[in-house]
Coordinates of C-alpha atoms and ligand atoms in Angstrom, one line a residue:
M1 CA 0.1 0.0 -0.1
N2 CA 1.2 3.4 -0.8
V3 CA 0.3 5.8 1.9
V4 CA 0.5 9.3 0.7
R5 CA 1.1 12.1 3.3
N6 CA 0.9 15.9 3.6
P7 CA 4.2 17.0 4.0
A8 CA 2.8 20.1 6.3
T9 CA 1.2 18.2 8.9
E10 CA 2.5 14.6 8.3
E11 CA -1.4 13.3 7.8
T12 CA -2.0 10.7 5.9
I13 CA -4.5 11.7 2.9
A14 CA -4.7 8.8 0.6
E15 CA -3.9 5.2 0.6
L16 CA -3.2 3.6 -2.8
P17 CA -2.8 0.3 -4.2
E18 CA 1.0 0.0 -5.6
A19 CA 1.0 -0.8 -9.1
T20 CA 2.8 -4.2 -10.0
I21 CA 4.8 -5.1 -13.2
E22 CA 1.5 -6.8 -14.5
D23 CA -0.2 -3.5 -14.2
A24 CA 2.5 -1.4 -16.2
D25 CA 2.1 -3.8 -18.9
R26 CA -2.0 -3.8 -18.9
A27 CA -1.5 0.0 -19.0
V28 CA 1.0 -0.5 -22.2
A29 CA -1.3 -2.8 -23.6
A30 CA -4.0 -0.6 -23.4
A31 CA -2.1 2.3 -24.6
K32 CA -1.0 0.1 -27.7
S33 CA -4.4 -0.8 -28.5
A34 CA -5.6 2.7 -28.5
F35 CA -2.6 4.2 -30.8
P36 CA -4.3 3.4 -34.3
A37 CA -7.9 5.1 -33.6
W38 CA -6.0 8.2 -31.8
H39 CA -3.2 8.5 -34.5
A40 CA -6.1 8.6 -36.9
V41 CA -7.5 11.4 -35.1
S42 CA -6.8 14.3 -37.5
P43 CA -4.5 17.0 -35.9
A44 CA -7.0 19.8 -35.6
D45 CA -9.7 17.7 -34.1
R46 CA -6.7 16.3 -31.5
G47 CA -6.3 20.1 -30.9
R48 CA -9.9 20.7 -30.2
L49 CA -9.8 17.9 -27.6
L50 CA -6.9 19.2 -25.8
R51 CA -8.5 22.7 -26.0
R52 CA -11.3 21.2 -24.0
L53 CA -9.0 19.4 -21.8
A54 CA -7.3 23.0 -20.9
T55 CA -10.8 24.1 -20.3
V56 CA -11.7 21.2 -17.9
V57 CA -8.5 22.1 -16.1
E58 CA -9.6 25.5 -15.6
E59 CA -12.8 24.8 -14.4
H60 CA -11.2 22.4 -11.8
G61 CA -8.2 24.7 -11.2
E62 CA -8.8 25.8 -7.7
E63 CA -9.4 21.6 -6.7
L64 CA -5.9 20.7 -8.7
A65 CA -4.2 23.7 -6.8
L66 CA -5.6 22.2 -3.4
L67 CA -4.7 18.9 -4.0
E68 CA -1.2 19.8 -5.3
T69 CA -0.7 22.2 -2.0
R70 CA -1.9 19.2 0.0
N71 CA 0.7 16.6 -1.4
V72 CA 3.5 18.6 -2.2
G73 CA 3.6 21.3 0.4
K74 CA 3.8 23.9 -1.6
P75 CA 2.3 27.3 -1.0
I76 CA -1.3 27.6 -2.4
S77 CA -0.2 30.7 -4.4
D78 CA 2.3 28.7 -6.3
S79 CA -0.2 26.0 -6.9
R80 CA -2.7 28.3 -8.3
G81 CA -0.2 29.7 -11.1
E82 CA 0.9 26.0 -11.7
A83 CA -2.7 24.7 -12.3
G84 CA -3.0 28.0 -14.3
M85 CA -0.1 26.8 -16.3
V86 CA -1.3 23.2 -16.8
A87 CA -4.3 24.5 -18.6
D88 CA -2.2 27.0 -20.7
V89 CA 0.5 24.0 -22.0
F90 CA -2.7 22.5 -23.2
H91 CA -3.8 25.7 -24.8
F92 CA -0.4 26.1 -26.4
Y93 CA -0.3 22.6 -27.5
A94 CA -3.9 22.7 -28.9
G95 CA -3.3 25.4 -31.1
A96 CA 0.2 24.0 -32.3
V97 CA -0.4 20.8 -33.2
D98 CA -1.9 21.7 -36.9
K99 CA 0.6 23.9 -37.7
H100 CA 3.7 21.3 -37.0
F101 CA 4.0 19.5 -40.3
G102 CA 6.6 18.4 -42.8
E103 CA 7.8 20.0 -46.1
T104 CA 8.4 19.3 -49.7
I105 CA 12.1 19.2 -51.0
P106 CA 13.0 19.5 -54.3
V107 CA 15.0 16.7 -55.9
P108 CA 15.7 15.2 -59.4
G109 CA 13.1 13.3 -60.9
G110 CA 10.2 13.6 -58.5
V111 CA 8.7 14.9 -55.4
D112 CA 10.2 14.4 -52.2
M113 CA 8.1 14.9 -48.8
T114 CA 8.6 14.5 -45.2
F115 CA 6.0 14.0 -42.7
R116 CA 6.0 13.7 -38.8
E117 CA 4.8 10.7 -37.5
P118 CA 4.0 9.8 -34.0
L119 CA 6.3 7.8 -32.1
G120 CA 3.6 5.2 -30.5
V121 CA 3.1 4.3 -26.9
V122 CA 5.2 6.9 -24.8
G123 CA 6.1 6.2 -21.1
L124 CA 6.1 9.4 -19.2
I125 CA 7.9 9.3 -15.7
T126 CA 7.7 12.5 -13.2
P127 CA 9.1 13.7 -10.2
W128 CA 7.4 15.3 -7.0
N129 CA 8.4 18.4 -7.0
F130 CA 6.1 19.7 -9.8
P131 CA 3.7 16.6 -10.4
M132 CA 1.0 18.3 -12.3
N133 CA 3.1 20.8 -14.4
I134 CA 5.9 18.4 -15.7
A135 CA 2.9 15.9 -16.2
S136 CA 1.4 18.4 -18.7
W137 CA 4.9 19.4 -20.3
K138 CA 5.2 15.9 -21.7
L139 CA 1.4 15.4 -21.8
G140 CA 0.5 18.1 -23.9
P141 CA 3.0 17.7 -27.0
A142 CA 3.0 13.8 -26.5
L143 CA -0.6 13.9 -27.3
A144 CA -1.0 16.8 -29.6
C145 CA 1.6 14.7 -31.9
G146 CA -1.1 11.5 -31.7
N147 CA 0.9 9.3 -29.3
T148 CA -0.6 7.3 -26.4
I149 CA 0.5 7.4 -23.1
V150 CA 1.5 5.5 -19.7
L151 CA 2.5 8.3 -17.3
K152 CA 4.1 7.3 -13.8
P153 CA 4.2 10.0 -11.1
A154 CA 6.3 9.8 -8.3
E155 CA 5.0 7.7 -5.5
L156 CA 5.0 10.5 -3.0
T157 CA 2.9 12.7 -5.0
P158 CA 0.7 10.8 -7.2
L159 CA -2.6 12.9 -6.6
S160 CA -2.9 15.5 -9.2
T161 CA -1.6 13.4 -11.6
L162 CA -4.5 10.7 -10.9
R163 CA -6.8 13.6 -11.1
L164 CA -5.5 15.1 -14.6
G165 CA -6.1 11.5 -15.8
E166 CA -9.6 11.5 -14.9
L167 CA -10.4 14.9 -16.4
A168 CA -8.6 14.1 -19.6
L169 CA -11.5 11.4 -20.0
E170 CA -13.9 14.4 -18.8
A171 CA -12.7 16.2 -21.6
G172 CA -13.4 13.6 -24.2
I173 CA -9.9 11.9 -24.6
P174 CA -10.7 8.3 -25.4
E175 CA -9.8 5.3 -22.8
G176 CA -6.6 3.9 -23.2
V177 CA -5.1 7.4 -24.8
V178 CA -3.9 8.2 -21.1
N179 CA -3.0 5.6 -18.8
V180 CA -1.8 6.4 -15.1
V181 CA 0.2 3.7 -13.1
V182 CA 1.2 4.5 -9.7
G183 CA 3.8 2.3 -8.5
P184 CA 7.5 2.4 -7.2
G185 CA 10.0 3.7 -10.0
R186 CA 12.4 1.0 -9.9
V187 CA 9.5 -1.7 -10.5
V188 CA 6.9 0.1 -12.5
G189 CA 9.3 2.7 -14.3
Q190 CA 12.1 0.3 -15.0
R191 CA 9.5 -1.9 -16.7
L192 CA 8.4 1.0 -18.7
V193 CA 12.1 1.8 -19.6
E194 CA 12.6 -1.8 -20.8
H195 CA 9.2 -2.5 -22.4
S196 CA 9.5 -3.2 -26.0
D197 CA 6.4 -1.8 -26.9
V198 CA 7.4 1.5 -25.7
A199 CA 8.9 3.7 -28.0
K200 CA 9.9 6.5 -25.7
I201 CA 10.6 7.2 -22.3
G202 CA 10.3 11.5 -21.2
F203 CA 11.6 11.4 -17.9
T204 CA 12.0 14.1 -15.4
G205 CA 14.2 13.6 -12.0
S206 CA 17.5 12.9 -10.4
T207 CA 20.5 12.6 -12.9
E208 CA 21.5 9.2 -11.2
V209 CA 18.4 7.5 -12.1
G210 CA 18.2 9.5 -15.6
A211 CA 21.4 7.6 -16.3
G212 CA 20.0 4.3 -15.6
V213 CA 16.8 5.2 -17.8
M214 CA 19.2 5.5 -20.6
R215 CA 21.0 2.3 -19.7
G216 CA 17.6 0.5 -19.6
A217 CA 16.5 2.1 -22.9
A218 CA 19.6 1.0 -24.7
G219 CA 18.1 -2.5 -24.9
T220 CA 15.5 -1.5 -27.2
I221 CA 16.9 1.7 -28.9
K222 CA 14.3 3.6 -27.2
R223 CA 14.2 7.5 -27.5
V224 CA 14.6 9.2 -24.2
T225 CA 14.0 12.8 -23.4
L226 CA 15.8 13.5 -19.8
E227 CA 15.4 16.6 -17.4
L228 CA 17.7 16.0 -14.6
G229 CA 19.6 17.7 -11.8
G230 CA 21.1 21.3 -11.6
K231 CA 23.3 23.4 -9.8
S232 CA 22.6 26.6 -11.6
A233 CA 24.3 30.2 -11.3
N234 CA 23.0 33.4 -10.2
V235 CA 25.7 35.8 -11.5
V236 CA 25.6 39.1 -10.2
F237 CA 27.8 42.0 -11.4
A238 CA 29.1 44.9 -9.5
D239 CA 26.9 47.0 -12.3
A240 CA 23.9 45.3 -11.5
D241 CA 20.7 46.9 -9.9
L242 CA 21.8 45.3 -6.4
E243 CA 18.5 45.9 -4.8
K244 CA 16.7 44.2 -7.5
A245 CA 18.8 41.3 -7.8
A246 CA 19.1 40.9 -3.9
A247 CA 15.3 41.0 -3.9
S248 CA 15.1 38.2 -6.5
A249 CA 17.7 36.1 -5.6
P250 CA 16.0 34.5 -2.6
Y251 CA 12.7 33.5 -4.5
A252 CA 15.4 31.7 -7.1
V253 CA 16.5 29.2 -4.7
F254 CA 14.0 29.3 -2.0
G255 CA 10.9 29.1 -4.4
N256 CA 9.4 25.4 -3.8
A257 CA 11.8 25.1 -0.8
G258 CA 14.6 24.9 -3.2
Q259 CA 13.1 21.4 -4.5
D260 CA 13.4 22.9 -8.3
C261 CA 15.6 21.8 -10.7
C262 CA 16.3 25.3 -11.9
A263 CA 16.9 26.8 -8.6
R264 CA 20.1 29.2 -8.8
S265 CA 21.6 27.8 -5.6
R266 CA 24.9 29.2 -6.2
I267 CA 24.8 33.0 -5.9
L268 CA 28.2 34.2 -7.7
V269 CA 28.8 37.9 -6.7
E270 CA 31.7 40.3 -7.6
R271 CA 33.7 40.7 -4.4
S272 CA 33.8 44.6 -4.6
V273 CA 30.0 44.3 -4.2
F274 CA 29.9 41.6 -2.0
D275 CA 29.3 42.7 1.4
R276 CA 26.7 45.4 0.3
F277 CA 24.9 42.3 -1.5
M278 CA 24.8 40.1 1.4
E279 CA 23.5 42.7 3.7
L280 CA 20.3 43.5 1.2
L281 CA 20.0 39.3 0.3
V282 CA 20.2 38.8 4.3
T283 CA 17.1 40.9 4.7
A284 CA 15.1 39.5 1.6
T285 CA 15.7 36.2 2.8
G286 CA 14.4 37.2 6.3
D287 CA 11.3 38.4 4.6
I288 CA 10.1 35.1 3.2
K289 CA 7.3 33.8 5.0
V290 CA 7.4 30.5 5.7
G291 CA 4.5 28.4 7.2
N292 CA 1.2 26.8 6.3
P293 CA 0.9 26.2 2.5
E294 CA -2.7 26.6 2.2
D295 CA -2.2 30.3 3.8
P296 CA -2.4 32.5 0.5
S297 CA 0.4 34.7 1.9
T298 CA 2.8 32.0 2.6
E299 CA 5.8 32.0 0.4
M300 CA 7.6 28.6 1.5
G301 CA 6.2 25.5 2.7
P302 CA 8.1 22.3 4.0
L303 CA 10.2 19.7 2.2
I304 CA 8.6 17.0 0.8
S305 CA 9.8 14.1 3.5
A306 CA 11.8 13.5 6.5
G307 CA 14.2 11.5 4.6
H308 CA 14.8 14.4 2.2
R309 CA 15.1 16.7 5.2
E310 CA 17.8 14.6 6.7
K311 CA 19.5 14.9 3.4
V312 CA 19.1 18.6 2.9
A313 CA 20.6 19.1 6.6
A314 CA 23.9 17.2 6.3
Y315 CA 24.9 20.0 3.8
V316 CA 24.7 22.8 6.3
D317 CA 27.5 22.4 8.6
G318 CA 29.5 25.3 8.4
D319 CA 29.8 29.0 7.0
V320 CA 26.2 29.8 7.8
A321 CA 25.5 33.5 7.2
F322 CA 21.9 33.5 8.2
R323 CA 19.2 31.0 9.2
G324 CA 15.5 32.0 8.5
D325 CA 12.5 31.0 10.6
A326 CA 10.5 27.5 9.9
P327 CA 7.7 26.1 12.2
D328 CA 8.5 23.6 14.8
G329 CA 6.3 20.8 13.4
P330 CA 4.6 18.6 12.6
G331 CA 5.7 18.9 9.2
F332 CA 9.2 18.4 7.6
W333 CA 10.3 22.1 7.7
F334 CA 13.8 23.4 7.0
P335 CA 14.4 27.3 7.4
P336 CA 15.7 29.3 4.3
T337 CA 19.6 29.3 4.7
L338 CA 22.4 31.5 3.5
L339 CA 26.1 30.1 3.3
A340 CA 28.5 32.6 2.9
P341 CA 31.3 33.3 1.7
V342 CA 31.6 29.7 0.0
S343 CA 34.1 28.1 -2.3
N344 CA 32.9 26.7 -5.5
D345 CA 34.8 23.4 -5.0
D346 CA 33.0 22.9 -1.5
R347 CA 30.4 20.3 -1.6
A348 CA 27.3 22.7 -0.9
A349 CA 28.7 24.3 -4.1
R350 CA 29.3 21.1 -6.2
E351 CA 26.0 19.0 -5.6
E352 CA 22.3 19.4 -6.2
I353 CA 21.1 19.9 -2.4
F354 CA 17.2 20.3 -3.3
G355 CA 16.3 22.2 -0.4
P356 CA 16.1 25.9 0.6
V357 CA 20.0 26.4 1.3
A358 CA 22.1 28.9 -1.2
A359 CA 25.8 29.2 -1.3
V360 CA 26.9 32.6 -2.4
I361 CA 30.5 32.4 -4.0
P362 CA 32.6 35.5 -4.6
F363 CA 34.3 36.1 -7.9
V364 CA 36.9 38.7 -9.2
D365 CA 35.8 39.8 -12.6
E366 CA 34.1 38.5 -15.5
E367 CA 36.3 35.7 -16.5
E368 CA 36.4 34.4 -13.1
A369 CA 32.7 34.4 -13.2
I370 CA 32.3 32.5 -16.2
R371 CA 34.6 29.6 -15.5
L372 CA 33.1 29.6 -11.9
A373 CA 29.3 29.2 -13.4
N374 CA 30.7 26.5 -15.9
D375 CA 32.7 24.6 -13.3
T376 CA 29.7 22.2 -12.5
P377 CA 28.9 19.2 -14.2
Y378 CA 25.0 20.2 -14.6
G379 CA 24.1 22.8 -17.1
L380 CA 20.0 23.5 -16.7
S381 CA 19.9 27.0 -15.9
G382 CA 21.2 30.5 -14.7
S383 CA 21.1 34.1 -14.5
I384 CA 23.1 37.6 -15.0
W385 CA 22.8 40.6 -13.3
T386 CA 24.3 43.4 -15.0
E387 CA 23.4 47.0 -16.4
N388 CA 25.7 46.5 -19.2
G389 CA 24.0 45.1 -22.1
A390 CA 27.2 43.7 -24.1
R391 CA 28.5 42.0 -21.0
A392 CA 25.0 40.3 -20.7
L393 CA 24.9 38.7 -23.9
R394 CA 28.7 37.8 -24.0
V395 CA 28.1 36.0 -20.6
A396 CA 24.9 34.5 -21.7
R397 CA 26.9 33.1 -24.7
A398 CA 29.6 31.7 -22.8
L399 CA 27.3 29.9 -20.1
E400 CA 27.0 26.1 -20.6
A401 CA 23.3 25.9 -19.7
G402 CA 20.1 25.5 -21.6
V403 CA 17.9 28.2 -20.1
L404 CA 19.8 31.7 -19.1
S405 CA 17.6 34.9 -18.0
I406 CA 18.9 38.1 -18.0
N407 CA 18.3 40.5 -15.0
S408 CA 15.5 38.0 -13.8
N409 CA 15.3 34.7 -12.3
T410 CA 12.9 33.0 -14.4
S411 CA 13.2 29.7 -16.6
V412 CA 10.0 28.3 -17.5
R413 CA 7.5 29.8 -20.0
V414 CA 5.0 27.7 -22.1
Q415 CA 6.2 28.9 -25.2
T416 CA 10.1 28.8 -24.8
P417 CA 12.2 25.5 -24.6
F418 CA 13.4 24.2 -21.4
G419 CA 16.1 21.8 -21.1
G420 CA 19.7 21.4 -20.1
F421 CA 23.1 21.0 -21.2
K422 CA 25.8 18.3 -19.5
Q423 CA 24.5 16.2 -16.7
S424 CA 21.4 18.3 -16.6
G425 CA 20.4 16.3 -19.8
F426 CA 18.9 16.4 -23.4
G427 CA 16.1 17.2 -25.4
R428 CA 13.6 20.3 -24.8
E429 CA 10.6 20.7 -23.2
L430 CA 7.7 23.2 -23.8
G431 CA 7.6 25.7 -26.8
L432 CA 7.4 24.4 -30.2
H433 CA 10.8 22.5 -29.5
A434 CA 8.9 19.8 -27.5
L435 CA 7.2 18.7 -30.7
E436 CA 10.1 17.5 -32.0
G437 CA 10.7 15.1 -29.2
Y438 CA 7.3 13.2 -29.4
T439 CA 7.9 12.6 -33.4
E440 CA 10.0 10.8 -36.0
V441 CA 10.7 12.2 -39.6
K442 CA 9.3 10.4 -42.3
N443 CA 10.6 10.9 -46.0
V444 CA 8.6 9.8 -48.8
Y445 CA 10.1 10.3 -52.4
F446 CA 7.4 10.2 -55.1
A447 CA 9.2 9.5 -58.5
T448 CA 7.2 11.5 -61.3
E449 CA 9.7 10.2 -64.4
Ligands
LIG501 P1 14.2 10.2 -8.5 O1 15.1 10.3 -10.0 O2 14.6 9.0 -7.9 O3 12.6 10.2 -9.3 C1 11.9 10.6 -10.6 C2 10.8 9.6 -10.9 O4 12.0 8.5 -11.3 C3 10.1 9.3 -9.8 O5 8.7 9.0 -10.6 C4 10.6 8.0 -9.6 O6 9.7 6.9 -9.0 C5 11.0 7.3 -11.1 N1 11.9 6.2 -11.1 C6 13.0 5.9 -9.6 N2 13.7 5.0 -9.7 C7 13.8 4.7 -11.0 C8 14.2 3.5 -12.2 N3 15.1 2.6 -11.6 N4 13.6 3.5 -13.2 C9 12.6 4.2 -13.9 N5 11.8 5.3 -13.5 C10 12.4 5.5 -11.7 O7 14.1 11.5 -8.0 P2 13.9 11.4 -6.3 O8 12.5 11.7 -6.2 O9 14.2 10.3 -5.7 O10 14.7 12.6 -6.0 C11 16.0 12.6 -5.9 C12 17.0 13.6 -6.3 O11 16.2 13.9 -7.5 C13 16.6 15.1 -5.6 O12 17.0 15.1 -4.2 C14 17.0 15.9 -6.5 O13 18.3 16.0 -6.4 C15 16.7 15.2 -8.0 N6 15.8 15.7 -8.4 C16 15.1 16.3 -9.3 C17 14.4 16.8 -10.3 C18 14.2 17.7 -11.4 O14 13.2 18.4 -11.5 N7 15.5 17.7 -12.1 C19 13.1 16.2 -9.7 C20 13.3 15.8 -8.6 C21 14.3 15.3 -8.1 P3 9.4 6.9 -7.7 O15 9.7 8.0 -6.7 O16 8.0 6.4 -7.2 O17 9.9 5.8 -7.1

């Protein structure tokens, strides 16, 4: 039995049976038999169904937000935004699907054309930090392109995904097209990865498990898209608007209690303004309101589990420049914490902590900032704060990361590609780029002579 808890109260909020390998096989078989009919639906009609799903999600936005807040512990204001994004993602792909088509290529002796074909049954494996959002980023383009789905959410946070599955049926998406299986990753996830009837795995989670997914997929030459960990840099130059940069930095690392692959958990600050920036940063971090996630004014909730809290705590053993407040419990609380000054070689600067702990690292000049920012196995996101436009673009081009912001700490937009360099994974989600990951190009030559 999978016991699902509210991380803010430790109360049991659901008990679910654990899916087995046989359940995963049944889900794959259902998706396989639903594929021909779903593939045959015209792109415009698939778009209509996705638009209906977007509307149904909007109608159930508050319910989905509350479910997510109770299961993940994230502030209700964040969950409301995320429910809105799920609807926006389905609207986007509803509009995009009939504008994603092949080309004709002039060749001697005939006509050559390309088609964008769906892959077939796609396995989607999602993590516990943004369950419904990440599910929608994969479901939207995969469904739009005519694939059928087996979706495995993290066992810790399956509730909003199960509800999304029901809403897909309510919106008129035929039975068998979206199948949700809740079971342990090493059993059910692994089965999807190795199953010969699954054409692709879209995975978000840790780099370690992602590497195993890649190995497991090799046996059947399965396509994989991997969105993995991060240790992103927030680079603040002396010529930046320091007040703005310092006010924004805490949200970039303590948002979702730091359980965010895009967290700018290394704050790189030019040495000449280090002390001034730290003063501003400490004040802004102290202002973060930590507490009951169902209170609309709360900005940070608890961590996902007791085990995860222990893992996060192990990184806080020295150089604590500031520790904020957090409730005593029950709940898996951890205060917003600043470590400073930290060397980029320290463990806290190298490993993904996935909690509300920021490492603040001084640098001397632009060259050192770029070197330090890139000195990590990861390459997901990052920010550059400067009033010098040429420097901003120069540094953006030099950073080895897939998603960068200048004078902002945002990473995710429905319309723009999202994904990593290096060990943060490969493949892109969101925007039109995601459609590439859920289709194969077929080339057809028609001889006319
Ligand atoms: P995992 O990578 O273990 O889990 C992600 C998903 O993969 C879950 O659905 C999980 O299932 C599933 N899974 C686990 N093992 C396998 C397997 N052998 N084959 C197929 N699927 C599998 O991440 P965790 O949730 O344990 O988090 C650990 C760390 O990963 C975090 O501390 C953080 O550093 C990083 N992380 C990064 C995320 C990101 O957004 N990039 C998101 C989440 C975590 P189940 O959990 O049900 O067993």
